[in-house]
């Protein structure tokens, strides 16, 4: 590399988006340097790091995300399974409850691995470290950007290493990727350089999360590996329970609009009991907790509209949560980052130098479906403030009827799960024959605490389902790639 940074890419942030971007940049024969303010370790620790506080909470890797990770790192799924991550279909082997309706059991051909965020990140990071043209610079704070004198091109970054008596230094790079997550300071740095900051769309749900790990029997959910419950208008609370690597179960409870789960033992249990379906509360009473609950507040989903800026410096490529940080109710953030990595691969394949405006429009198109889903879901809850346009209202009413219909119609349950998993586009839910099925079967959403009929949480035993729903991992993986 010469001092101008030609042939070198810098990735600011070594979280999921940064790791995947580094993998893609490396195949374009660039020397890649990943800078992160945290100490990054390769061991499979079960703790989390300061830069990624959300990693202590449930982190579902959606089927489309797993599929992309497998494409970028062949054999990754098997590596995760070897480390004890349970796997199975998203709908046949797990419970999905949205708008107060438990989805019908069906084989959605959506192979899923249930893994903790620290383990997933450690495995992906170890694979990136194997790439000969990628190096990591941990404990290294990025302070700002360097540019050409006319400020039209980013030429590198200013950094400060977290070591005694270190002084500010410059790292040069022809391509600089912003993967600093939700806390990215790029909007401010742009202003400092005389550019406009991106306009931001915000949807304030004031969500509070609380998470605890438990040692529970493998069959505590009747053989299922997980259960997800979304909020309803009358119960803006939800939660997820999943068996994960390390022979543990993780439970994350959440409440919107300031109704946050408490951390004391009794309060935590009572909050779990208050959910529409009883699975979580019942399950966590059957085994010992392994740690104290931890909490995190998620004030708002934020989407930075970089694509609307008329001026943007060459060489700078924002992605990941720095562009769009989604209310994680549908667990889409890491999968959106994975989709952006594929988009980056395609973008770099088209032209030798990235085109910032084309890139920003591309990122916006990747984000659109997940953003629309989160906006629609959040605005279905009366207290959430946001623009309830006629389109949002209509789609919200339709999706809530679809959820009701999915309780009894496996085909609709599969269709929604595949859109939620970011495998199929949202437009598939509006195919005429599906609309007719929804209108014929969907009842308006219920969702009152305790409205489910007795025995509603009972599921066919895993053994009984096995004959019809379980196929080999390779078989289901092959199917989902088609
Ligand atoms: C409670 C909660 C639960 C979630 N659950 C899920 C889920 O189930 N499934 C899912 O897919 N997503 C989930 N998400 C979202 C997911 O965590 C993010 O979408 C994903 O981590 C985005 O990756 P990223 O690389 O953009 O950002 P991050 O993973 O946050 O990484 C940013 C990195 O940048 C580094 N950094 C920041 N500033 C600097 C700086 N100045 N200098 C150097 N380094 C810096 C940080 O140390 C960090 O390593 C959840 C989020 C929350 C809050």
Coordinates of C-alpha atoms and ligand atoms in Angstrom, one line a residue:
X1 CA 0.0 0.0 0.0
X2 CA 1.3 3.5 -0.8
X3 CA 0.7 6.4 1.5
X4 CA -2.3 7.6 -0.4
X5 CA -4.2 4.5 0.6
X6 CA -4.6 3.1 -2.9
X7 CA -5.5 -0.5 -2.8
X8 CA -6.5 -0.3 0.9
X9 CA -10.0 -0.3 2.5
X10 CA -10.7 0.8 6.1
X11 CA -13.7 -0.6 7.9
X12 CA -14.7 1.5 10.9
X13 CA -16.3 -0.9 13.4
X14 CA -15.8 -4.7 13.7
X15 CA -19.4 -5.7 14.5
X16 CA -21.5 -7.9 12.2
X17 CA -21.8 -5.3 9.4
X18 CA -18.1 -4.5 9.6
X19 CA -17.0 -8.2 9.5
X20 CA -19.2 -8.9 6.5
X21 CA -18.1 -5.8 4.7
X22 CA -14.4 -6.8 5.3
X23 CA -15.1 -10.3 3.9
X24 CA -16.5 -8.8 0.7
X25 CA -13.9 -6.0 0.3
X26 CA -11.2 -8.7 0.7
X27 CA -12.4 -10.6 -2.4
X28 CA -11.9 -7.4 -4.4
X29 CA -8.1 -7.6 -3.8
X30 CA -8.0 -4.8 -1.4
X31 CA -5.9 -4.8 1.8
X32 CA -8.5 -4.4 4.5
X33 CA -8.0 -2.9 8.0
X34 CA -10.9 -3.3 10.5
X35 CA -10.7 -0.7 13.3
X36 CA -12.7 -1.2 16.5
X37 CA -12.6 0.6 19.8
X38 CA -13.1 -2.6 21.7
X39 CA -10.5 -5.3 22.4
X40 CA -11.6 -8.1 19.9
X41 CA -10.8 -11.6 21.0
X42 CA -11.1 -14.7 19.0
X43 CA -12.0 -17.0 21.8
X44 CA -15.6 -18.2 22.1
X45 CA -16.5 -16.1 25.1
X46 CA -20.0 -16.0 26.4
X47 CA -19.7 -12.5 27.6
X48 CA -20.3 -9.5 25.5
X49 CA -18.2 -6.5 24.7
X50 CA -18.8 -2.8 25.5
X51 CA -19.2 -1.7 21.9
X52 CA -22.1 -4.1 21.4
X53 CA -24.3 -3.9 24.5
X54 CA -27.3 -5.3 22.6
X55 CA -25.3 -8.6 22.3
X56 CA -26.5 -9.6 25.8
X57 CA -30.1 -10.0 24.5
X58 CA -31.7 -12.5 22.2
X59 CA -30.1 -12.3 18.7
X60 CA -31.9 -14.4 16.2
X61 CA -30.1 -15.0 13.0
X62 CA -33.0 -15.0 10.5
X63 CA -32.9 -17.7 7.7
X64 CA -31.9 -15.2 5.0
X65 CA -29.0 -14.0 7.1
X66 CA -27.9 -17.5 7.8
X67 CA -28.1 -18.3 4.1
X68 CA -25.9 -15.3 3.2
X69 CA -23.4 -16.0 6.0
X70 CA -23.1 -19.6 4.7
X71 CA -22.5 -18.3 1.2
X72 CA -19.7 -15.9 2.4
X73 CA -18.2 -18.5 4.8
X74 CA -18.9 -22.0 3.6
X75 CA -19.4 -24.5 6.4
X76 CA -20.3 -21.7 9.0
X77 CA -23.7 -23.3 9.8
X78 CA -22.0 -26.6 10.6
X79 CA -19.5 -24.8 12.7
X80 CA -22.3 -23.2 14.8
X81 CA -24.1 -26.5 15.1
X82 CA -20.8 -28.2 16.2
X83 CA -20.6 -25.6 18.9
X84 CA -24.0 -26.7 20.3
X85 CA -26.3 -24.2 18.5
X86 CA -29.8 -25.8 18.1
X87 CA -31.2 -25.7 14.6
X88 CA -34.5 -26.4 12.9
X89 CA -37.2 -24.8 10.9
X90 CA -38.5 -21.4 11.8
X91 CA -42.1 -22.5 11.9
X92 CA -42.1 -26.3 12.2
X93 CA -39.7 -26.3 15.1
X94 CA -40.4 -23.0 16.9
X95 CA -43.5 -21.0 18.0
X96 CA -44.4 -17.7 16.4
X97 CA -47.1 -15.6 17.9
X98 CA -47.9 -12.2 16.4
X99 CA -50.8 -9.8 16.9
X100 CA -52.1 -12.2 19.6
X101 CA -52.3 -15.2 17.3
X102 CA -50.2 -18.4 17.3
X103 CA -49.2 -19.3 13.8
X104 CA -50.2 -22.7 12.4
X105 CA -47.5 -25.3 12.5
X106 CA -46.0 -25.8 9.1
X107 CA -42.7 -26.6 7.4
X108 CA -41.7 -23.2 6.1
X109 CA -38.4 -24.4 4.5
X110 CA -36.6 -21.9 6.7
X111 CA -33.6 -23.6 8.3
X112 CA -32.6 -21.5 11.3
X113 CA -29.7 -21.7 13.8
X114 CA -30.2 -20.5 17.3
X115 CA -27.0 -18.9 18.5
X116 CA -25.9 -16.3 21.0
X117 CA -24.6 -13.0 19.5
X118 CA -21.1 -13.3 21.1
X119 CA -20.7 -16.8 19.7
X120 CA -21.9 -15.8 16.3
X121 CA -19.6 -12.8 16.2
X122 CA -16.6 -14.8 17.5
X123 CA -17.1 -17.5 14.8
X124 CA -17.5 -15.0 12.0
X125 CA -14.6 -12.9 13.2
X126 CA -12.3 -16.0 13.3
X127 CA -13.3 -16.8 9.7
X128 CA -12.5 -13.2 8.7
X129 CA -9.1 -13.4 10.5
X130 CA -8.2 -16.3 8.2
X131 CA -8.3 -14.1 5.2
X132 CA -4.7 -13.1 4.2
X133 CA -5.5 -9.5 3.2
X134 CA -7.5 -8.6 6.3
X135 CA -6.0 -7.2 9.5
X136 CA -7.7 -6.0 12.7
X137 CA -6.8 -3.0 14.8
X138 CA -8.6 -3.5 18.1
X139 CA -8.8 -0.9 20.9
X140 CA -8.6 1.8 18.4
X141 CA -11.1 4.7 18.5
X142 CA -11.9 6.3 15.1
X143 CA -12.1 10.1 15.8
X144 CA -12.9 11.5 12.3
X145 CA -12.3 11.4 8.6
X146 CA -9.5 12.8 6.5
X147 CA -10.2 14.2 3.0
X148 CA -8.6 15.7 0.0
X149 CA -8.1 19.5 0.3
X150 CA -11.3 20.2 -1.6
X151 CA -13.1 17.8 0.8
X152 CA -14.7 15.9 -2.1
X153 CA -13.0 12.6 -1.3
X154 CA -12.4 10.8 1.9
X155 CA -8.8 9.6 2.1
X156 CA -8.7 7.9 5.5
X157 CA -9.4 8.2 9.2
X158 CA -7.9 9.8 12.3
X159 CA -7.5 7.3 15.1
X160 CA -6.4 7.1 18.7
X161 CA -5.3 3.8 20.1
X162 CA -6.5 2.9 23.6
X163 CA -3.0 2.6 25.1
X164 CA -1.1 4.8 27.5
X165 CA 0.7 7.8 25.8
X166 CA -0.7 7.0 22.4
X167 CA -1.0 10.0 20.0
X168 CA -3.5 10.6 17.3
X169 CA -2.5 9.0 14.0
X170 CA -3.9 8.8 10.4
X171 CA -4.7 5.6 8.6
X172 CA -5.1 6.0 4.8
X173 CA -7.6 4.2 2.7
X174 CA -9.2 4.6 -0.7
X175 CA -12.5 3.1 0.5
X176 CA -13.7 3.9 4.1
X177 CA -16.7 1.9 5.3
X178 CA -18.8 3.2 8.2
X179 CA -19.9 0.2 10.2
X180 CA -19.9 1.9 13.6
X181 CA -23.5 0.9 14.3
X182 CA -26.2 3.0 15.8
X183 CA -23.7 5.3 17.5
X184 CA -22.0 6.2 14.3
X185 CA -20.7 9.8 14.3
X186 CA -20.7 10.1 10.5
X187 CA -23.5 12.6 10.4
X188 CA -21.5 15.0 12.7
X189 CA -18.3 14.4 10.8
X190 CA -20.1 15.2 7.5
X191 CA -21.2 18.5 9.0
X192 CA -17.7 19.3 10.2
X193 CA -16.6 18.9 6.6
X194 CA -19.3 21.3 5.3
X195 CA -21.8 18.7 4.1
X196 CA -25.4 18.4 5.2
X197 CA -26.1 15.6 7.8
X198 CA -28.6 13.0 6.6
X199 CA -32.3 13.7 7.4
X200 CA -33.4 11.0 9.9
X201 CA -36.7 9.2 10.2
X202 CA -37.5 8.2 13.8
X203 CA -40.1 6.0 15.2
X204 CA -40.2 6.2 19.0
X205 CA -41.4 3.1 20.6
X206 CA -39.5 3.5 23.9
X207 CA -38.9 -0.2 24.1
X208 CA -37.2 -1.7 27.2
X209 CA -35.6 -5.1 27.0
X210 CA -34.6 -7.4 29.9
X211 CA -32.7 -10.7 29.5
X212 CA -31.7 -13.6 31.6
X213 CA -30.2 -17.0 30.9
X214 CA -31.6 -20.3 32.4
X215 CA -30.7 -23.9 32.6
X216 CA -33.9 -25.6 31.3
X217 CA -34.8 -29.1 30.1
X218 CA -34.3 -29.5 26.3
X219 CA -38.0 -30.3 25.9
X220 CA -39.3 -27.4 28.0
X221 CA -41.1 -26.1 24.9
X222 CA -42.3 -29.6 23.8
X223 CA -39.2 -30.1 21.6
X224 CA -39.3 -26.6 20.0
X225 CA -36.1 -24.6 20.0
X226 CA -37.8 -21.3 20.5
X227 CA -40.8 -19.1 21.0
X228 CA -41.4 -15.5 19.9
X229 CA -44.3 -13.3 21.0
X230 CA -45.0 -9.9 19.6
X231 CA -46.9 -7.1 21.2
X232 CA -50.6 -6.5 20.6
X233 CA -52.6 -3.3 20.9
X234 CA -54.0 -4.4 24.3
X235 CA -50.8 -5.9 25.5
X236 CA -47.8 -3.9 24.2
X237 CA -45.4 -6.5 25.7
X238 CA -43.7 -9.5 24.3
X239 CA -40.7 -11.8 24.6
X240 CA -38.6 -14.5 23.2
X241 CA -37.3 -17.7 24.6
X242 CA -34.6 -19.7 22.7
X243 CA -32.3 -22.6 23.4
X244 CA -28.8 -21.4 22.4
X245 CA -25.2 -22.7 22.3
X246 CA -23.7 -23.5 25.7
X247 CA -26.7 -25.7 26.6
X248 CA -28.5 -22.6 27.9
X249 CA -31.9 -20.9 27.3
X250 CA -32.0 -17.2 26.8
X251 CA -35.2 -15.3 27.6
X252 CA -35.7 -11.7 26.6
X253 CA -38.8 -9.8 27.7
X254 CA -39.7 -6.4 26.3
X255 CA -42.3 -3.7 26.7
X256 CA -43.1 -0.7 24.6
X257 CA -44.1 2.9 25.5
X258 CA -42.2 2.9 28.7
X259 CA -43.8 -0.3 30.1
X260 CA -40.4 -1.9 30.7
X261 CA -39.8 -5.3 32.3
X262 CA -38.4 -5.1 35.9
X263 CA -35.1 -6.8 36.8
X264 CA -36.0 -8.2 40.2
X265 CA -36.8 -12.0 40.2
X266 CA -40.5 -11.8 41.1
X267 CA -41.1 -8.8 38.8
X268 CA -39.4 -10.5 35.9
X269 CA -41.5 -13.7 36.4
X270 CA -44.7 -11.6 36.7
X271 CA -43.9 -9.7 33.5
X272 CA -43.4 -13.1 31.7
X273 CA -46.7 -14.3 33.1
X274 CA -48.5 -11.2 31.8
X275 CA -47.8 -12.0 28.1
X276 CA -50.6 -13.2 25.9
X277 CA -49.3 -16.7 25.7
X278 CA -48.1 -18.6 28.8
X279 CA -45.1 -20.5 27.4
X280 CA -42.3 -18.2 28.6
X281 CA -43.6 -17.7 32.2
X282 CA -44.2 -21.5 32.5
X283 CA -40.8 -22.5 31.0
X284 CA -38.6 -20.2 33.2
X285 CA -40.2 -21.5 36.3
X286 CA -38.9 -25.0 35.6
X287 CA -35.2 -24.4 36.0
X288 CA -32.6 -22.2 37.7
X289 CA -31.5 -18.8 36.3
X290 CA -27.8 -18.7 35.4
X291 CA -27.3 -15.0 35.9
X292 CA -28.9 -11.8 36.9
X293 CA -31.2 -10.0 34.4
X294 CA -29.7 -7.2 32.4
X295 CA -31.6 -4.4 30.7
X296 CA -31.3 -2.2 27.6
X297 CA -33.5 0.6 26.5
X298 CA -34.2 1.1 22.8
X299 CA -35.8 4.6 22.5
X300 CA -36.5 4.7 18.8
X301 CA -35.9 3.0 15.4
X302 CA -33.7 5.4 13.4
X303 CA -33.3 5.5 9.7
X304 CA -30.7 8.0 8.3
X305 CA -31.7 9.0 4.8
X306 CA -28.2 9.3 3.3
X307 CA -29.7 8.6 -0.1
X308 CA -31.5 12.0 0.0
X309 CA -28.3 14.0 0.3
X310 CA -27.3 15.9 -2.8
X311 CA -23.7 16.1 -1.9
X312 CA -21.7 13.2 -0.4
X313 CA -17.9 12.6 -0.4
X314 CA -16.4 9.9 -2.6
X315 CA -14.8 6.9 -0.9
X316 CA -17.2 6.8 2.1
X317 CA -19.7 3.9 2.3
X318 CA -22.1 3.8 5.3
X319 CA -24.0 0.6 6.1
X320 CA -25.4 -1.5 8.9
X321 CA -27.1 0.1 12.0
X322 CA -25.4 3.4 11.2
X323 CA -27.8 3.7 8.3
X324 CA -30.9 2.0 9.9
X325 CA -31.3 0.8 13.4
X326 CA -34.5 -1.2 13.6
X327 CA -36.7 -2.0 16.6
X328 CA -35.5 -5.6 16.9
X329 CA -38.9 -7.2 17.5
X330 CA -38.6 -9.1 14.2
X331 CA -34.8 -9.7 14.7
X332 CA -33.8 -8.3 11.3
X333 CA -30.8 -6.1 11.9
X334 CA -28.0 -8.6 11.3
X335 CA -29.8 -10.0 8.3
X336 CA -30.2 -6.5 6.8
X337 CA -26.4 -6.1 7.4
X338 CA -25.8 -9.4 5.5
X339 CA -28.0 -8.2 2.6
X340 CA -26.0 -5.0 2.5
X341 CA -22.8 -7.1 2.3
X342 CA -24.1 -8.8 -0.8
X343 CA -25.1 -5.5 -2.2
X344 CA -21.6 -4.2 -1.6
X345 CA -20.1 -7.2 -3.4
X346 CA -22.4 -6.4 -6.4
X347 CA -21.6 -2.7 -6.3
X348 CA -17.8 -3.2 -6.2
X349 CA -18.1 -5.8 -9.0
X350 CA -19.7 -3.2 -11.3
X351 CA -17.1 -0.4 -11.2
X352 CA -13.5 -0.1 -10.0
X353 CA -14.4 2.8 -7.7
X354 CA -17.6 2.9 -5.6
X355 CA -20.1 5.5 -6.6
X356 CA -21.5 7.1 -3.4
X357 CA -24.9 8.1 -4.6
X358 CA -25.6 4.8 -6.3
X359 CA -24.4 3.0 -3.2
X360 CA -26.7 5.0 -0.9
X361 CA -29.7 4.4 -3.1
X362 CA -28.9 0.7 -3.1
X363 CA -28.6 0.6 0.7
X364 CA -32.0 2.3 0.9
X365 CA -33.6 -0.3 -1.2
X366 CA -32.1 -3.1 0.9
X367 CA -33.5 -1.4 4.1
X368 CA -37.0 -0.6 2.7
X369 CA -38.8 -4.0 3.4
X370 CA -37.5 -4.3 6.9
X371 CA -38.2 -0.7 7.8
X372 CA -41.7 -0.9 6.4
X373 CA -42.4 -4.0 8.4
X374 CA -41.2 -2.4 11.7
X375 CA -43.0 0.8 11.0
X376 CA -46.3 -1.1 10.2
X377 CA -45.9 -3.3 13.3
X378 CA -45.1 -0.4 15.7
X379 CA -47.8 1.9 14.3
X380 CA -50.4 -0.8 14.9
X381 CA -49.9 0.0 18.6
X382 CA -52.1 3.0 19.5
X383 CA -49.5 4.8 21.7
X384 CA -46.7 4.8 19.2
X385 CA -46.3 8.2 17.5
X386 CA -45.7 8.3 13.8
X387 CA -47.3 9.2 10.5
X388 CA -50.3 6.9 10.1
X389 CA -50.8 7.5 6.4
X390 CA -53.8 5.8 4.7
X391 CA -51.3 3.2 3.2
X392 CA -49.9 2.5 6.7
X393 CA -53.4 2.1 8.1
X394 CA -54.6 -0.2 5.3
X395 CA -51.5 -2.4 5.4
X396 CA -51.6 -2.5 9.2
X397 CA -55.2 -3.7 9.2
X398 CA -54.4 -6.3 6.5
X399 CA -51.3 -7.7 8.3
X400 CA -53.2 -8.0 11.5
X401 CA -56.0 -10.0 9.7
X402 CA -53.3 -12.0 8.0
X403 CA -51.8 -12.9 11.4
X404 CA -55.3 -14.0 12.6
X405 CA -55.7 -16.1 9.4
X406 CA -52.2 -17.6 9.9
X407 CA -53.5 -19.2 13.1
X408 CA -55.6 -21.7 11.1
X409 CA -54.0 -21.4 7.6
X410 CA -50.5 -23.0 7.4
X411 CA -50.0 -21.6 3.8
X412 CA -50.5 -18.0 5.1
X413 CA -48.4 -18.7 8.2
X414 CA -45.5 -19.9 5.9
X415 CA -46.0 -16.9 3.6
X416 CA -45.6 -14.4 6.4
X417 CA -42.7 -16.2 8.1
X418 CA -40.8 -16.2 4.8
X419 CA -41.3 -12.4 4.4
X420 CA -40.4 -11.8 8.1
X421 CA -37.2 -13.9 7.5
X422 CA -36.4 -11.6 4.6
X423 CA -36.4 -14.6 2.2
X424 CA -39.4 -13.6 0.2
X425 CA -40.4 -10.0 -0.8
X426 CA -43.3 -8.3 1.0
X427 CA -45.3 -8.1 -2.3
X428 CA -45.8 -11.9 -2.1
X429 CA -48.3 -11.2 0.8
X430 CA -50.4 -9.2 -1.6
X431 CA -50.8 -11.8 -4.3
X432 CA -54.6 -11.9 -5.1
X433 CA -55.1 -15.5 -4.0
X434 CA -53.5 -14.7 -0.6
X435 CA -55.6 -11.6 -0.1
X436 CA -58.7 -13.6 -0.7
X437 CA -57.6 -16.2 1.8
X438 CA -56.9 -13.5 4.4
X439 CA -60.2 -11.8 3.9
X440 CA -62.0 -15.2 4.1
X441 CA -60.2 -16.4 7.2
X442 CA -58.8 -13.5 9.1
X443 CA -60.6 -12.1 12.1
X444 CA -59.7 -8.7 13.5
X445 CA -56.8 -9.0 15.9
X446 CA -57.5 -9.9 19.5
X447 CA -54.6 -10.0 21.7
X448 CA -56.0 -9.4 25.2
X449 CA -54.1 -10.9 28.0
X450 CA -55.6 -14.4 28.6
X451 CA -57.9 -14.4 25.7
X452 CA -56.5 -17.6 24.2
X453 CA -58.7 -20.6 24.6
X454 CA -57.6 -23.2 27.2
X455 CA -54.9 -25.5 26.0
X456 CA -53.9 -23.0 23.3
X457 CA -50.2 -23.3 24.1
X458 CA -50.3 -27.1 23.7
X459 CA -48.4 -28.2 20.6
X460 CA -48.2 -31.5 19.0
X461 CA -45.2 -33.3 20.5
X462 CA -41.9 -32.9 18.7
X463 CA -41.9 -36.7 18.1
X464 CA -45.3 -36.6 16.5
X465 CA -44.2 -33.8 14.2
X466 CA -40.9 -35.3 13.4
X467 CA -42.2 -37.7 10.7
X468 CA -43.8 -34.9 8.7
X469 CA -41.7 -31.8 9.4
X470 CA -38.1 -32.8 10.0
X471 CA -35.8 -33.4 7.1
X472 CA -32.0 -33.4 7.2
X473 CA -30.2 -30.2 7.6
X474 CA -28.6 -30.4 4.1
X475 CA -32.0 -31.1 2.5
X476 CA -33.6 -28.0 4.1
X477 CA -30.6 -25.8 3.5
X478 CA -30.6 -26.8 -0.2
X479 CA -34.3 -25.9 -0.4
X480 CA -34.0 -22.5 1.1
X481 CA -31.2 -21.6 -1.4
X482 CA -33.5 -22.1 -4.4
Ligands
LIG1 C1 -32.0 -5.5 22.3 C2 -31.6 -5.8 20.9 C3 -31.9 -7.0 20.4 C4 -31.5 -7.3 19.0 N1 -31.9 -8.5 18.5 C5 -31.6 -8.8 17.2 C6 -31.9 -10.1 16.7 O1 -32.6 -10.9 17.3 N2 -31.5 -10.3 15.4 C7 -30.9 -9.4 14.6 O2 -30.5 -9.7 13.5 N3 -30.6 -8.2 15.1 C8 -30.9 -7.9 16.4 N4 -30.6 -6.7 16.9 C9 -29.9 -5.7 16.0 C10 -28.4 -6.0 15.8 O3 -27.8 -5.9 17.1 C11 -27.8 -4.9 14.9 O4 -28.7 -4.7 13.8 C12 -26.5 -5.3 14.4 O5 -25.6 -5.6 15.4 C13 -25.9 -4.2 13.5 O6 -24.6 -4.5 13.2 P1 -23.5 -3.3 13.1 O7 -22.3 -3.9 12.7 O8 -24.1 -2.2 12.2 O9 -23.4 -2.6 14.5 P2 -22.8 -3.2 15.8 O10 -23.0 -4.6 15.8 O11 -23.5 -2.4 16.9 O12 -21.3 -2.8 15.7 C14 -20.7 -1.5 15.7 C15 -19.2 -1.7 16.0 O13 -18.6 -0.4 15.9 C16 -17.7 -0.1 16.9 N5 -17.5 1.3 17.0 C17 -18.5 2.2 17.2 N6 -18.0 3.5 17.2 C18 -16.6 3.3 17.0 C19 -15.5 4.2 16.8 N7 -15.7 5.6 16.9 N8 -14.3 3.7 16.6 C20 -14.1 2.4 16.5 N9 -15.1 1.5 16.6 C21 -16.3 2.0 16.8 C22 -18.3 -0.8 18.1 O14 -17.4 -1.1 19.1 C23 -18.9 -2.1 17.5 O15 -18.0 -3.1 17.4 C24 -30.9 -6.3 18.2 C25 -30.7 -5.1 18.8 C26 -31.0 -4.8 20.1 C27 -30.8 -3.4 20.6

